[in-house]
mmCIF file of C-alpha atoms and ligand atoms in Angstrom:
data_model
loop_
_atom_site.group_PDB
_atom_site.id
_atom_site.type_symbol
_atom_site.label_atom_id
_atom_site.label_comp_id
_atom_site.label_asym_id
_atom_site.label_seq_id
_atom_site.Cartn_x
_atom_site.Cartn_y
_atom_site.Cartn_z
ATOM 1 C CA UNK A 13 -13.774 5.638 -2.984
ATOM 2 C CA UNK A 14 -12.915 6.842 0.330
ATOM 3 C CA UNK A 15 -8.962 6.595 1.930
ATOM 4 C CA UNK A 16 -6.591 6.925 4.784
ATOM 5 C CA UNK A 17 -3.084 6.214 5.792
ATOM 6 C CA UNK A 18 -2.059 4.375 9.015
ATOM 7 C CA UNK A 19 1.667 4.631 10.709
ATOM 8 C CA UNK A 20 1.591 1.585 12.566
ATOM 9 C CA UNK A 21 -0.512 -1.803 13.483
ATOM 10 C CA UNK A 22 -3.053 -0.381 15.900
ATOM 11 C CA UNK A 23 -3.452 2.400 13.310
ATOM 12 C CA UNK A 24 -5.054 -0.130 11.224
ATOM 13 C CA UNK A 25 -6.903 -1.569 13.935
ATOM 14 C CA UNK A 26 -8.568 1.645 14.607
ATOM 15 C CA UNK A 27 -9.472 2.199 11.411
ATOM 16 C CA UNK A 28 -11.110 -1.376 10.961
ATOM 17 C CA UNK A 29 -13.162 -0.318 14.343
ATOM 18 C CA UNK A 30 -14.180 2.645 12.776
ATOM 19 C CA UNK A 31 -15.772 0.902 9.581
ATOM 20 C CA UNK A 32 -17.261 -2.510 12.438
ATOM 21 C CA UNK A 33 -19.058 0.258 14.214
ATOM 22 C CA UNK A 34 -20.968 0.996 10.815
ATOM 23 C CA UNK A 35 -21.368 -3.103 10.129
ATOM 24 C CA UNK A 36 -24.616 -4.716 9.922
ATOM 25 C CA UNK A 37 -25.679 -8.087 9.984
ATOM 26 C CA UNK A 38 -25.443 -9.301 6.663
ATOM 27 C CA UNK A 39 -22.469 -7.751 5.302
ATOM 28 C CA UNK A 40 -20.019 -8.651 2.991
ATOM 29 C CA UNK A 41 -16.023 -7.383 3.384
ATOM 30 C CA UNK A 42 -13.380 -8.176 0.751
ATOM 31 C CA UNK A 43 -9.773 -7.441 2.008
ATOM 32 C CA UNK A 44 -7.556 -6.892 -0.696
ATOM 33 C CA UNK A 45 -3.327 -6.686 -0.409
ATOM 34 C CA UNK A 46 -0.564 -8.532 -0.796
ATOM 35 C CA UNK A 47 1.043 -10.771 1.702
ATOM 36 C CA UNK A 48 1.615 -8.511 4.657
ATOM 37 C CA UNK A 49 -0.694 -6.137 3.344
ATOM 38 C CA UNK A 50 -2.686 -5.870 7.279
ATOM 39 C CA UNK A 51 -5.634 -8.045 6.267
ATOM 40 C CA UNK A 52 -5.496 -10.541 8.716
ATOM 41 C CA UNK A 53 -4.746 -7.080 11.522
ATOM 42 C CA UNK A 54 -7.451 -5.137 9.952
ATOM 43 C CA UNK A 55 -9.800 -7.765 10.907
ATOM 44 C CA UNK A 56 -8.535 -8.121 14.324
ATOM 45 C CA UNK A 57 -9.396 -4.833 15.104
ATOM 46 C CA UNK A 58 -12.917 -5.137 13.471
ATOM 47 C CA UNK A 59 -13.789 -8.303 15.396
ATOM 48 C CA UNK A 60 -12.151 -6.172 18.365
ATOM 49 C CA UNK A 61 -14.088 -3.412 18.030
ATOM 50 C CA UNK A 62 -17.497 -6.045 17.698
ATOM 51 C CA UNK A 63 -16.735 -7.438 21.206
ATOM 52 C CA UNK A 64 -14.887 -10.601 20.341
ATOM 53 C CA UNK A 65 -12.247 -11.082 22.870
ATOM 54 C CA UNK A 66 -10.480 -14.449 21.747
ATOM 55 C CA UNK A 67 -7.479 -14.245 19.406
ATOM 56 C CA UNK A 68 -7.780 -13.955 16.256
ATOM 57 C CA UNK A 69 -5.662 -15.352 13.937
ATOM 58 C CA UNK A 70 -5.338 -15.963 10.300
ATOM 59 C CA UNK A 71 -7.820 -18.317 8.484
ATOM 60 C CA UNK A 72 -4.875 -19.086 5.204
ATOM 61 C CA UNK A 73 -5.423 -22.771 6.147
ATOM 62 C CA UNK A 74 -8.562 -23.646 8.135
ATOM 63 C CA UNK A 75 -10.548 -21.563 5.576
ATOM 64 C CA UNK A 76 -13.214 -20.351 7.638
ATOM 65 C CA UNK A 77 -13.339 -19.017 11.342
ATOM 66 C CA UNK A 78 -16.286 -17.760 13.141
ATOM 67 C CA UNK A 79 -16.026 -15.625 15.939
ATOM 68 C CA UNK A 80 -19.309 -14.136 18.295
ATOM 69 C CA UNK A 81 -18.951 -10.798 19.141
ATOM 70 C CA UNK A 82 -21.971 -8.448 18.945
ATOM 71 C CA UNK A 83 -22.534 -9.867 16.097
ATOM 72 C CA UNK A 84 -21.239 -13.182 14.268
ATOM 73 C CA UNK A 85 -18.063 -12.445 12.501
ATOM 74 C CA UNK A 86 -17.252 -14.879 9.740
ATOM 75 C CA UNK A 87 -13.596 -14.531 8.796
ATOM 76 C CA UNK A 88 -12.196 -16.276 5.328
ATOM 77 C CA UNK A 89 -9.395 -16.371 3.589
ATOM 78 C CA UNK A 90 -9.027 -16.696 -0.657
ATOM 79 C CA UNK A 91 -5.788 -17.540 -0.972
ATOM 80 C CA UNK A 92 -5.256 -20.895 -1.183
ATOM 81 C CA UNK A 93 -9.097 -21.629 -2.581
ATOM 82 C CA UNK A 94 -7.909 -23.626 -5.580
ATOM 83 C CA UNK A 95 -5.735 -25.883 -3.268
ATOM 84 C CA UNK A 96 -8.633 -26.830 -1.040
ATOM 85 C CA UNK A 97 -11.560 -27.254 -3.465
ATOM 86 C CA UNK A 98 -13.695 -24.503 -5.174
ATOM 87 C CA UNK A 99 -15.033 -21.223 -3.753
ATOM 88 C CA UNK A 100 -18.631 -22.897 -3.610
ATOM 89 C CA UNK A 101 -17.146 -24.643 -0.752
ATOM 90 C CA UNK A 102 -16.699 -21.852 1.024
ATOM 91 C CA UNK A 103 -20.798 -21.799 1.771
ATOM 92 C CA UNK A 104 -20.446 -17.815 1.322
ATOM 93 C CA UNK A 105 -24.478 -17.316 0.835
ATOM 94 C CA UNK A 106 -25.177 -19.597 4.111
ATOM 95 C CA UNK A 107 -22.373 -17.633 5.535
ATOM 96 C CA UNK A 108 -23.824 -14.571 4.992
ATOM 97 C CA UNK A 109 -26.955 -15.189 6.363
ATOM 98 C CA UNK A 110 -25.432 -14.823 9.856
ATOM 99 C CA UNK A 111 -23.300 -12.376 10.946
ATOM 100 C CA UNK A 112 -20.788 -9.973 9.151
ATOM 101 C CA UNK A 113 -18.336 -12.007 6.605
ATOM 102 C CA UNK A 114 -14.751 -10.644 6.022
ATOM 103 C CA UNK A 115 -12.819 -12.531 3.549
ATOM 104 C CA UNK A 116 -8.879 -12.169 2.741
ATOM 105 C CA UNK A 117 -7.879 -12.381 -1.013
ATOM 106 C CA UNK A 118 -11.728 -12.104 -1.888
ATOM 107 C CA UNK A 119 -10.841 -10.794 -5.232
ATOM 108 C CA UNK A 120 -9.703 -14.148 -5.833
ATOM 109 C CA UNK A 121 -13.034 -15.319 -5.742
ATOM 110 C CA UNK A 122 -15.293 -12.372 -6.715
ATOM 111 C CA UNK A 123 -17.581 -14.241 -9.072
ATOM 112 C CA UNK A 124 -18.719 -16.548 -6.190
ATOM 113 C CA UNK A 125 -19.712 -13.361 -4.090
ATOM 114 C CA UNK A 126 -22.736 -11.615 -4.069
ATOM 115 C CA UNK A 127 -22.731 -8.221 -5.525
ATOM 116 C CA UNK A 128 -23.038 -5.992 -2.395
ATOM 117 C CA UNK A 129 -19.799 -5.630 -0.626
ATOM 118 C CA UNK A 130 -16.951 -3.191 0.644
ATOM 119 C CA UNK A 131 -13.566 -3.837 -0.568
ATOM 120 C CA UNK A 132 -10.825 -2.730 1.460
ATOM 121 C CA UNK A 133 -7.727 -2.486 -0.093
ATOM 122 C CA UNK A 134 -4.376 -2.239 1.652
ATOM 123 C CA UNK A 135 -1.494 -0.585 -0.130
ATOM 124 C CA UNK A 136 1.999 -0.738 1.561
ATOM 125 C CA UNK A 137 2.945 3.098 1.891
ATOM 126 C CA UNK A 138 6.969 4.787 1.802
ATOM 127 C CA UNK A 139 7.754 3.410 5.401
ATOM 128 C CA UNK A 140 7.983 0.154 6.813
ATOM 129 C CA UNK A 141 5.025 0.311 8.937
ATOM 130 C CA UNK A 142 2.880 3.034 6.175
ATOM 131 C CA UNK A 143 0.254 1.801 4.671
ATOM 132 C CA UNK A 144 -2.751 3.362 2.537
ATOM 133 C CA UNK A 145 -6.456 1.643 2.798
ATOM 134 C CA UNK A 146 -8.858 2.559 0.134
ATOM 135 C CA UNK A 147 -12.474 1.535 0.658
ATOM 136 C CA UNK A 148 -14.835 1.090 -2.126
ATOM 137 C CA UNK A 149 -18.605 0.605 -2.247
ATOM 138 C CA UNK A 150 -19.892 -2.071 -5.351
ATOM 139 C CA UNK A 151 -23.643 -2.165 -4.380
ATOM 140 C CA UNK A 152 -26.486 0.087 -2.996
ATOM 141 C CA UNK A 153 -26.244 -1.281 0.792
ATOM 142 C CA UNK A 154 -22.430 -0.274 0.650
ATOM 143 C CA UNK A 155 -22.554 2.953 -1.592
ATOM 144 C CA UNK A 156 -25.138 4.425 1.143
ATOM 145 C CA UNK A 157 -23.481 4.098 4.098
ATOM 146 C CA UNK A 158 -19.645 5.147 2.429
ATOM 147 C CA UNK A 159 -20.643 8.865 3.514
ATOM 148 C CA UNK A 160 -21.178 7.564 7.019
ATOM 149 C CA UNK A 161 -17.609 5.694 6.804
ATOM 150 C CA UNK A 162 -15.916 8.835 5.640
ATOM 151 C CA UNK A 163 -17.370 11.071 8.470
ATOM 152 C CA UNK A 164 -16.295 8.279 11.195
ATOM 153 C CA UNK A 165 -12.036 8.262 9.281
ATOM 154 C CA UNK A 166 -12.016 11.753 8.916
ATOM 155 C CA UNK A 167 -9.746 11.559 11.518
ATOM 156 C CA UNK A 168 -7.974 9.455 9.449
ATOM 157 C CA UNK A 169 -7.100 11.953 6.451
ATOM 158 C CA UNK A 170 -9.682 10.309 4.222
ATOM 159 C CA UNK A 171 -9.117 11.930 1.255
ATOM 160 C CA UNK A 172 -11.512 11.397 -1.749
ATOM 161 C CA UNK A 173 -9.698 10.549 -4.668
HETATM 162 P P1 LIG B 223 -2.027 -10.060 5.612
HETATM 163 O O1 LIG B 223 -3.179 -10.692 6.355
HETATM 164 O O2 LIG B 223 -2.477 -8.972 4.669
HETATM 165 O O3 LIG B 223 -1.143 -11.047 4.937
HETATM 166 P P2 LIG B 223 -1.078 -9.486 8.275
HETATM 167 O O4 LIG B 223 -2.129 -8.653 8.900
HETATM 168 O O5 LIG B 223 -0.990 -10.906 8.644
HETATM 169 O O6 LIG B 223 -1.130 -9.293 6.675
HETATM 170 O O7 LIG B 223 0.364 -8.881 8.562
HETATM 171 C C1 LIG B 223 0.678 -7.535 8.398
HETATM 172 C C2 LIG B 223 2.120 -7.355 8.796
HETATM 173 O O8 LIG B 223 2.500 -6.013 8.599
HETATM 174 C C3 LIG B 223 2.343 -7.661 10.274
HETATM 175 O O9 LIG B 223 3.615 -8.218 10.425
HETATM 176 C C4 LIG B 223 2.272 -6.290 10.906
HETATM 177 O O10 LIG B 223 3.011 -6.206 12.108
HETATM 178 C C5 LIG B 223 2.908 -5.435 9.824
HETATM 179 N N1 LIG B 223 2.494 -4.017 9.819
HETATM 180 C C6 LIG B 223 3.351 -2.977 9.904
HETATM 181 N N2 LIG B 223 2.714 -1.806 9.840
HETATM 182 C C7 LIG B 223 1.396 -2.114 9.677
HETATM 183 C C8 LIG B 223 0.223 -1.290 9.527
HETATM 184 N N3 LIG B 223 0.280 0.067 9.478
HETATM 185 N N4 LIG B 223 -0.950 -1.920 9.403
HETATM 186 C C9 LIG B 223 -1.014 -3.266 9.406
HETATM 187 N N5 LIG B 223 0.048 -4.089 9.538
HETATM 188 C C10 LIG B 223 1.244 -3.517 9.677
HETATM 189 MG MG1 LIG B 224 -3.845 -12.653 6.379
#
């Protein structure tokens, strides 16, 4: 597991930019955090950082939102899957099969989701605005390329725990 601390929004932005510029077709995000965590901001700077220029904004009750950028960026949210069906509604393999798929509260569903992802977990730190973001590989595609992520946040204060 690799991590880093952000001070403020575009903190967190920069660091999502940092982990799209090692994202590959294909791939399979799981944001992890409570409500206000930065998932939804994380993202934005991902899809950002991919090229997409339109907003965007948080998926809690459309579900799904796709977004071209350099590559297709499929963003999700979790939360509220038990209110709006089942998490085979969510298409996630078809999904996958284009673009790079981030999805909010993923935990939620974890048994629906391949087994080759990067969860990104966002901790609320001492200050307001702190927060802590701890990546961790579950897979060979992810576990491979965590070395790369680390060199790219070292500006960051990763620090291997
Ligand atoms: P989530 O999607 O996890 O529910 P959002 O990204 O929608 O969270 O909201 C995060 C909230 O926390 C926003 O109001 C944002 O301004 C605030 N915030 C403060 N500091 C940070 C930070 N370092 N990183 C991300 N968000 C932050
Ligand atoms: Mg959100």
């Amino acid at each position: 597991m690799i991590a880093c601390t952000t001070s403020d929004v575009d903190g967190t932005r920069a660091v999502a930019a940092e982990v799209a510029a090692t994202a590959r077709d294909g791939d399979l995000l799981v944001l992890v955090g409570d409500l206000g965590a930065g998932k939804t901001h994380f993202t934005q700077g991902f899809a950002r950082a991919l090229g997409v220029t339109e907003p965007v904004t948080s998926p809690t009750f459309t579900l799904a939102n796709r977004y071209e950028g350099d590559l297709v960026i499929n963003h999700l949210d979790a939360y509220r899957i038990e209110q709006f069906g089942d998490a085979e509604d969510l298409a996630i393999p078809e999904l996958l099969e284009d673009g790079v798929t981030l999805i909010e509260w993923g935990n939620n569903i974890l048994p629906a989701l391949p087994p080759d992802l990067l969860e990104v977990r966002i901790l609320l730190g001492d200050a307001d605005d702190d927060r802590r973001l701890e990546f961790t590989a579950v897979g060979a595609g992810w576990t491979e390329r965590l070395l790369e992520l680390a060199g790219r946040l070292a500006g960051w204060k990763a620090d291997p725990c």
